[in-house]
Amino acid sequence: MDNPNILVTNDDGIYSPGLKILFDAVKPLGNPIIIAPETPKSSSGLGITLHKPLRLEEVNVNGLRMWSTNGTPSDIIYLAQRIANKIDVAVSGVNIGDNTSIQVILSSGTIGAAAQAALIGVPAIAFSAAVSSAGELEAVADFIAAGARAVVSHVMRRGMPKGIDVLSINFPREFSPNTVAKTAEAARLRYEQYLDERVDPRGGKYYWLYGEQKNPRPGTDVYVVNVERNIAVTPLYLDLNANKCNAHDDLHDLINSITTAIRSLFPP
C-alpha cells in the first residue's frame, strides 16, 4: 500500500490516552486519521445512530488533531469514508480494560467499530489492555505501541489471516522479558451477572447490574491475559452461521512478530 489511510478510533472518547498510543504506533505505517466519540461509548457494540443527525467537529486534543463525533464507534466507520473517501485499515483502541470473552466481545464498542469495518471489507484490528485507568495504560504505552505496530505492519504487508474478519488483541497490565503473544480462543463467559434491587427515598425500585468474575479456563483469552499475563491474539469470524473457521495455524508469523517487538524493548 502506498501511504494507506489508517482509521484510528475507539469507544473511550477523544480524551483517552489510548488514541495517542495507537496513533503513534501506526503513524510510521501510513496516513492515520483519528475519529472518536466526543464522550465515552463503552458497551455500545455494533450500535449505529438512527434517531438523530450525526455531527463531526475537527478538534485539537493535547496537540493531536482529530475529528470528534456525537455518534457511536460503529457510526465512525461510515463517517470516515466521508472524510477520507477510502479507508485501507481500521484500528480501534487502545481500550482501557481488556475485551475478553464472547460475553464482553459482543457488547464492546472497541470491537464493534472493528467489526463494522470488517463488514464492509476493511481489514480491522481491535486493541485492548487489562488496565483500570488512563495512568496504568500510559505506564505500558511503549510496549503496547510496539505490539500494535507489529500487528498492523504484518496485516498491511500480508493481509488479514485467511478466513478472519477481525483480530482482537488484548495486552496484559504489565510486561516482562518473558511476555509472549499467544493465539487464544474467546472464553464464553467472563462474569456471572447479577441484578441488585434497591429502593429510592420515594419508595421506587431501581436496579444496578453487576458481575462477578468466573474462574477462567486455561487457553482462553481471559486466562492468557489475566492469569498468565501474556498477550492474547483472538481471531474473530463474523459469519454467525453454525460453522467454525480454524485460523490459528495461519497466525504463527504474526504471533512471533508481536513477541519480538515486545522483547526488543528490554535490554539483552
Tab-separated table of C-alpha atoms in Angstrom:
chain	number	residue	atom	x	y	z
A	1	MET	CA	0.000	0.000	0.000
A	2	ASP	CA	1.232	3.490	-0.888
A	3	ASN	CA	0.642	5.772	2.132
A	4	PRO	CA	-2.554	3.978	3.148
A	5	ASN	CA	-5.321	5.678	5.098
A	6	ILE	CA	-5.455	4.167	8.588
A	7	LEU	CA	-8.561	4.936	10.618
A	8	VAL	CA	-7.822	5.249	14.347
A	9	THR	CA	-10.891	5.126	16.580
A	10	ASN	CA	-12.064	3.928	19.996
A	11	ASP	CA	-15.033	3.786	22.349
A	12	ASP	CA	-13.398	5.588	25.297
A	13	GLY	CA	-13.690	9.003	23.644
A	14	ILE	CA	-11.406	11.730	22.357
A	15	TYR	CA	-9.600	12.276	25.671
A	16	SER	CA	-8.431	8.700	26.161
A	17	PRO	CA	-4.631	8.228	26.019
A	18	GLY	CA	-5.259	5.020	24.091
A	19	LEU	CA	-5.907	7.068	20.950
A	20	LYS	CA	-2.475	8.687	21.027
A	21	ILE	CA	-0.783	5.359	21.765
A	22	LEU	CA	-2.427	3.848	18.708
A	23	PHE	CA	-1.784	6.947	16.577
A	24	ASP	CA	1.922	6.880	17.467
A	25	ALA	CA	2.035	3.153	16.726
A	26	VAL	CA	0.658	3.410	13.189
A	27	LYS	CA	1.990	6.830	12.154
A	28	PRO	CA	5.155	5.345	10.568
A	29	LEU	CA	2.983	2.976	8.518
A	30	GLY	CA	0.747	5.401	6.629
A	31	ASN	CA	-1.693	8.281	6.988
A	32	PRO	CA	-3.558	7.934	10.301
A	33	ILE	CA	-6.947	9.641	10.593
A	34	ILE	CA	-8.390	9.915	14.101
A	35	ILE	CA	-12.157	9.977	14.550
A	36	ALA	CA	-13.525	9.263	18.012
A	37	PRO	CA	-16.692	9.774	20.065
A	38	GLU	CA	-16.961	13.089	21.900
A	39	THR	CA	-17.929	11.163	25.052
A	40	PRO	CA	-17.232	7.569	26.136
A	41	LYS	CA	-19.362	4.972	24.349
A	42	SER	CA	-18.336	1.819	26.189
A	43	SER	CA	-20.516	-1.255	25.631
A	44	SER	CA	-22.101	0.262	22.518
A	45	GLY	CA	-21.345	-2.853	20.485
A	46	LEU	CA	-22.359	-2.633	16.823
A	47	GLY	CA	-24.935	0.059	17.570
A	48	ILE	CA	-25.466	2.759	14.949
A	49	THR	CA	-27.365	6.045	15.307
A	50	LEU	CA	-30.727	6.285	13.559
A	51	HIS	CA	-32.678	8.649	15.851
A	52	LYS	CA	-30.684	11.873	15.453
A	53	PRO	CA	-28.303	13.539	12.977
A	54	LEU	CA	-24.605	12.795	13.247
A	55	ARG	CA	-22.185	15.681	13.648
A	56	LEU	CA	-18.450	15.974	13.070
A	57	GLU	CA	-16.132	18.584	14.538
A	58	GLU	CA	-12.394	18.953	13.977
A	59	VAL	CA	-10.694	19.373	17.357
A	60	ASN	CA	-7.229	19.535	18.894
A	61	VAL	CA	-6.686	17.364	21.966
A	62	ASN	CA	-3.300	17.720	23.651
A	63	GLY	CA	-1.701	18.743	20.365
A	64	LEU	CA	-3.294	15.923	18.372
A	65	ARG	CA	-5.654	16.873	15.530
A	66	MET	CA	-8.689	14.648	15.245
A	67	TRP	CA	-12.374	14.527	14.457
A	68	SER	CA	-14.962	14.320	17.215
A	69	THR	CA	-18.484	12.997	16.719
A	70	ASN	CA	-21.693	12.585	18.688
A	71	GLY	CA	-22.076	9.153	17.113
A	72	THR	CA	-21.063	5.653	18.130
A	73	PRO	CA	-17.828	3.821	17.278
A	74	SER	CA	-19.744	1.939	14.557
A	75	ASP	CA	-21.055	5.223	13.104
A	76	ILE	CA	-17.447	6.346	12.779
A	77	ILE	CA	-16.705	3.683	10.171
A	78	TYR	CA	-19.164	5.360	7.805
A	79	LEU	CA	-18.206	8.914	8.759
A	80	ALA	CA	-14.587	8.040	7.986
A	81	GLN	CA	-15.472	7.324	4.372
A	82	ARG	CA	-16.879	10.831	4.072
A	83	ILE	CA	-13.618	12.329	5.346
A	84	ALA	CA	-11.099	10.091	3.589
A	85	ASN	CA	-13.124	8.515	0.754
A	86	LYS	CA	-11.314	5.229	1.309
A	87	ILE	CA	-10.093	3.567	4.488
A	88	ASP	CA	-7.428	0.915	3.953
A	89	VAL	CA	-7.107	-0.332	7.536
A	90	ALA	CA	-9.170	0.320	10.681
A	91	VAL	CA	-7.635	0.120	14.153
A	92	SER	CA	-9.702	0.554	17.305
A	93	GLY	CA	-8.490	1.208	20.862
A	94	VAL	CA	-6.429	1.076	22.864
A	95	ASN	CA	-9.300	0.269	25.222
A	96	ILE	CA	-8.896	0.853	28.957
A	97	GLY	CA	-9.846	-2.623	30.143
A	98	ASP	CA	-9.448	-5.903	28.320
A	99	ASN	CA	-12.162	-7.092	25.956
A	100	THR	CA	-12.007	-10.813	26.612
A	101	SER	CA	-14.752	-13.467	26.380
A	102	ILE	CA	-17.649	-13.691	23.941
A	103	GLN	CA	-19.801	-12.055	26.604
A	104	VAL	CA	-17.678	-8.888	26.508
A	105	ILE	CA	-16.761	-9.010	22.806
A	106	LEU	CA	-20.396	-8.837	21.716
A	107	SER	CA	-21.023	-5.639	23.709
A	108	SER	CA	-17.661	-3.913	23.215
A	109	GLY	CA	-17.695	-0.642	21.302
A	110	THR	CA	-13.981	-1.078	20.608
A	111	ILE	CA	-14.545	-4.404	18.886
A	112	GLY	CA	-17.852	-3.171	17.467
A	113	ALA	CA	-16.045	-0.496	15.437
A	114	ALA	CA	-13.603	-3.069	14.084
A	115	ALA	CA	-16.425	-5.476	13.267
A	116	GLN	CA	-18.386	-2.755	11.466
A	117	ALA	CA	-15.298	-2.019	9.359
A	118	ALA	CA	-14.834	-5.701	8.585
A	119	LEU	CA	-18.453	-5.973	7.424
A	120	ILE	CA	-17.680	-3.545	4.590
A	121	GLY	CA	-14.416	-5.247	3.692
A	122	VAL	CA	-11.867	-3.154	5.611
A	123	PRO	CA	-9.087	-5.046	7.455
A	124	ALA	CA	-9.774	-4.380	11.125
A	125	ILE	CA	-7.915	-4.817	14.405
A	126	ALA	CA	-9.119	-4.064	17.936
A	127	PHE	CA	-6.632	-3.378	20.742
A	128	SER	CA	-7.394	-3.519	24.466
A	129	ALA	CA	-5.356	-3.621	27.668
A	130	ALA	CA	-6.084	-5.182	31.055
A	131	VAL	CA	-5.672	-1.889	32.906
A	132	SER	CA	-8.179	0.009	35.008
A	133	SER	CA	-7.112	3.623	34.469
A	134	ALA	CA	-5.545	6.031	31.999
A	135	GLY	CA	-2.429	6.206	34.181
A	136	GLU	CA	-1.957	2.439	34.095
A	137	LEU	CA	-2.354	2.483	30.317
A	138	GLU	CA	0.232	5.229	29.881
A	139	ALA	CA	2.684	3.290	32.079
A	140	VAL	CA	2.828	0.477	29.496
A	141	ALA	CA	2.337	2.655	26.406
A	142	ASP	CA	5.695	1.792	24.806
A	143	PHE	CA	5.032	-1.941	24.985
A	144	ILE	CA	1.518	-1.632	23.619
A	145	ALA	CA	2.638	0.671	20.806
A	146	ALA	CA	5.373	-1.780	19.817
A	147	GLY	CA	2.952	-4.691	19.802
A	148	ALA	CA	0.272	-2.762	17.927
A	149	ARG	CA	2.744	-1.580	15.288
A	150	ALA	CA	3.904	-5.163	14.747
A	151	VAL	CA	0.324	-6.344	14.207
A	152	VAL	CA	-0.723	-3.535	11.857
A	153	SER	CA	2.513	-3.760	9.870
A	154	HIS	CA	2.009	-7.501	9.436
A	155	VAL	CA	-1.582	-7.083	8.251
A	156	MET	CA	-0.631	-4.311	5.824
A	157	ARG	CA	2.132	-6.421	4.306
A	158	ARG	CA	0.375	-9.764	4.190
A	159	GLY	CA	-3.320	-9.071	4.611
A	160	MET	CA	-5.635	-10.484	7.236
A	161	PRO	CA	-5.173	-14.157	8.087
A	162	LYS	CA	-7.253	-16.356	5.810
A	163	GLY	CA	-10.894	-16.535	6.843
A	164	ILE	CA	-10.552	-13.937	9.609
A	165	ASP	CA	-12.604	-10.737	9.786
A	166	VAL	CA	-11.266	-9.072	12.956
A	167	LEU	CA	-8.183	-9.532	15.106
A	168	SER	CA	-8.780	-8.802	18.783
A	169	ILE	CA	-5.511	-8.129	20.610
A	170	ASN	CA	-5.569	-7.987	24.408
A	171	PHE	CA	-2.473	-6.819	26.282
A	172	PRO	CA	-1.708	-7.614	29.941
A	173	ARG	CA	-1.392	-4.911	32.591
A	174	GLU	CA	2.373	-5.424	32.920
A	175	PHE	CA	5.208	-6.671	30.727
A	176	SER	CA	8.454	-8.562	31.264
A	177	PRO	CA	11.130	-10.124	29.040
A	178	ASN	CA	9.079	-13.321	29.295
A	179	THR	CA	5.878	-11.779	27.936
A	180	VAL	CA	4.767	-13.564	24.764
A	181	ALA	CA	1.863	-13.386	22.348
A	182	LYS	CA	-0.433	-16.394	22.020
A	183	THR	CA	-3.472	-17.289	19.998
A	184	ALA	CA	-6.369	-17.729	22.376
A	185	GLU	CA	-9.988	-18.620	21.837
A	186	ALA	CA	-12.567	-16.360	23.418
A	187	ALA	CA	-13.995	-17.666	26.671
A	188	ARG	CA	-17.782	-17.915	26.613
A	189	LEU	CA	-18.469	-16.044	29.860
A	190	ARG	CA	-16.234	-13.833	31.948
A	191	TYR	CA	-18.758	-12.613	34.503
A	192	GLU	CA	-21.633	-14.109	36.410
A	193	GLN	CA	-24.251	-11.364	36.087
A	194	TYR	CA	-26.435	-10.217	38.976
A	195	LEU	CA	-29.158	-7.637	39.448
A	196	ASP	CA	-29.115	-5.617	42.676
A	197	GLU	CA	-32.533	-4.205	43.571
A	198	ARG	CA	-32.676	-1.031	45.667
A	199	VAL	CA	-35.317	1.452	46.765
A	200	ASP	CA	-35.075	5.220	46.352
A	201	PRO	CA	-36.276	7.733	49.032
A	202	ARG	CA	-39.711	7.869	47.395
A	203	GLY	CA	-40.191	4.125	47.526
A	204	GLY	CA	-39.475	3.468	43.867
A	205	LYS	CA	-37.393	0.466	42.927
A	206	TYR	CA	-34.232	0.758	40.849
A	207	TYR	CA	-31.567	-1.709	39.807
A	208	TRP	CA	-27.801	-1.996	39.419
A	209	LEU	CA	-26.452	-4.646	37.063
A	210	TYR	CA	-23.062	-6.022	38.077
A	211	GLY	CA	-20.920	-9.094	37.570
A	212	GLU	CA	-18.519	-11.283	39.494
A	213	GLN	CA	-15.608	-12.798	37.612
A	214	LYS	CA	-15.718	-16.511	36.883
A	215	ASN	CA	-12.600	-18.687	37.059
A	216	PRO	CA	-11.194	-18.655	33.514
A	217	ARG	CA	-10.417	-21.847	31.631
A	218	PRO	CA	-6.738	-22.273	30.600
A	219	GLY	CA	-6.113	-21.439	26.961
A	220	THR	CA	-8.851	-18.833	26.737
A	221	ASP	CA	-8.276	-15.125	26.181
A	222	VAL	CA	-9.313	-14.314	29.758
A	223	TYR	CA	-6.758	-16.774	31.140
A	224	VAL	CA	-3.881	-15.745	28.844
A	225	VAL	CA	-4.236	-12.037	29.665
A	226	ASN	CA	-5.245	-12.047	33.331
A	227	VAL	CA	-3.595	-15.184	34.726
A	228	GLU	CA	-0.550	-15.771	32.515
A	229	ARG	CA	-0.098	-12.004	31.912
A	230	ASN	CA	0.617	-12.626	28.232
A	231	ILE	CA	-0.789	-11.095	25.031
A	232	ALA	CA	-3.908	-12.794	23.674
A	233	VAL	CA	-4.483	-12.760	19.915
A	234	THR	CA	-8.062	-13.808	19.225
A	235	PRO	CA	-9.149	-14.166	15.591
A	236	LEU	CA	-12.834	-13.392	15.075
A	237	TYR	CA	-15.045	-14.642	12.266
A	238	LEU	CA	-18.239	-12.645	11.795
A	239	ASP	CA	-20.250	-15.248	9.932
A	240	LEU	CA	-22.834	-16.177	12.567
A	241	ASN	CA	-23.886	-19.326	10.778
A	242	ALA	CA	-23.191	-22.559	12.632
A	243	ASN	CA	-19.741	-23.448	11.400
A	244	LYS	CA	-16.201	-22.925	12.622
A	245	CYS	CA	-13.220	-21.308	10.981
A	246	ASN	CA	-9.898	-22.696	12.144
A	247	ALA	CA	-7.328	-19.977	11.500
A	248	HIS	CA	-4.904	-20.483	14.359
A	249	ASP	CA	-2.314	-22.200	12.151
A	250	ASP	CA	-2.173	-19.112	9.919
A	251	LEU	CA	-1.205	-16.832	12.815
A	252	HIS	CA	2.242	-18.243	13.621
A	253	ASP	CA	4.288	-15.449	11.982
A	254	LEU	CA	2.055	-12.719	13.418
A	255	ILE	CA	2.414	-14.134	16.934
A	256	ASN	CA	6.196	-14.209	16.596
A	257	SER	CA	6.315	-10.603	15.343
A	258	ILE	CA	4.407	-9.335	18.396
A	259	THR	CA	6.618	-11.228	20.851
A	260	THR	CA	9.757	-9.978	19.078
A	261	ALA	CA	8.504	-6.371	19.197
A	262	ILE	CA	7.866	-6.552	22.944
A	263	ARG	CA	11.184	-8.219	23.763
A	264	SER	CA	13.101	-5.634	21.720
A	265	LEU	CA	12.233	-3.053	24.401
A	266	PHE	CA	14.160	-4.915	27.091
A	267	PRO	CA	17.972	-4.906	27.336
A	268	PRO	CA	19.648	-8.107	26.096
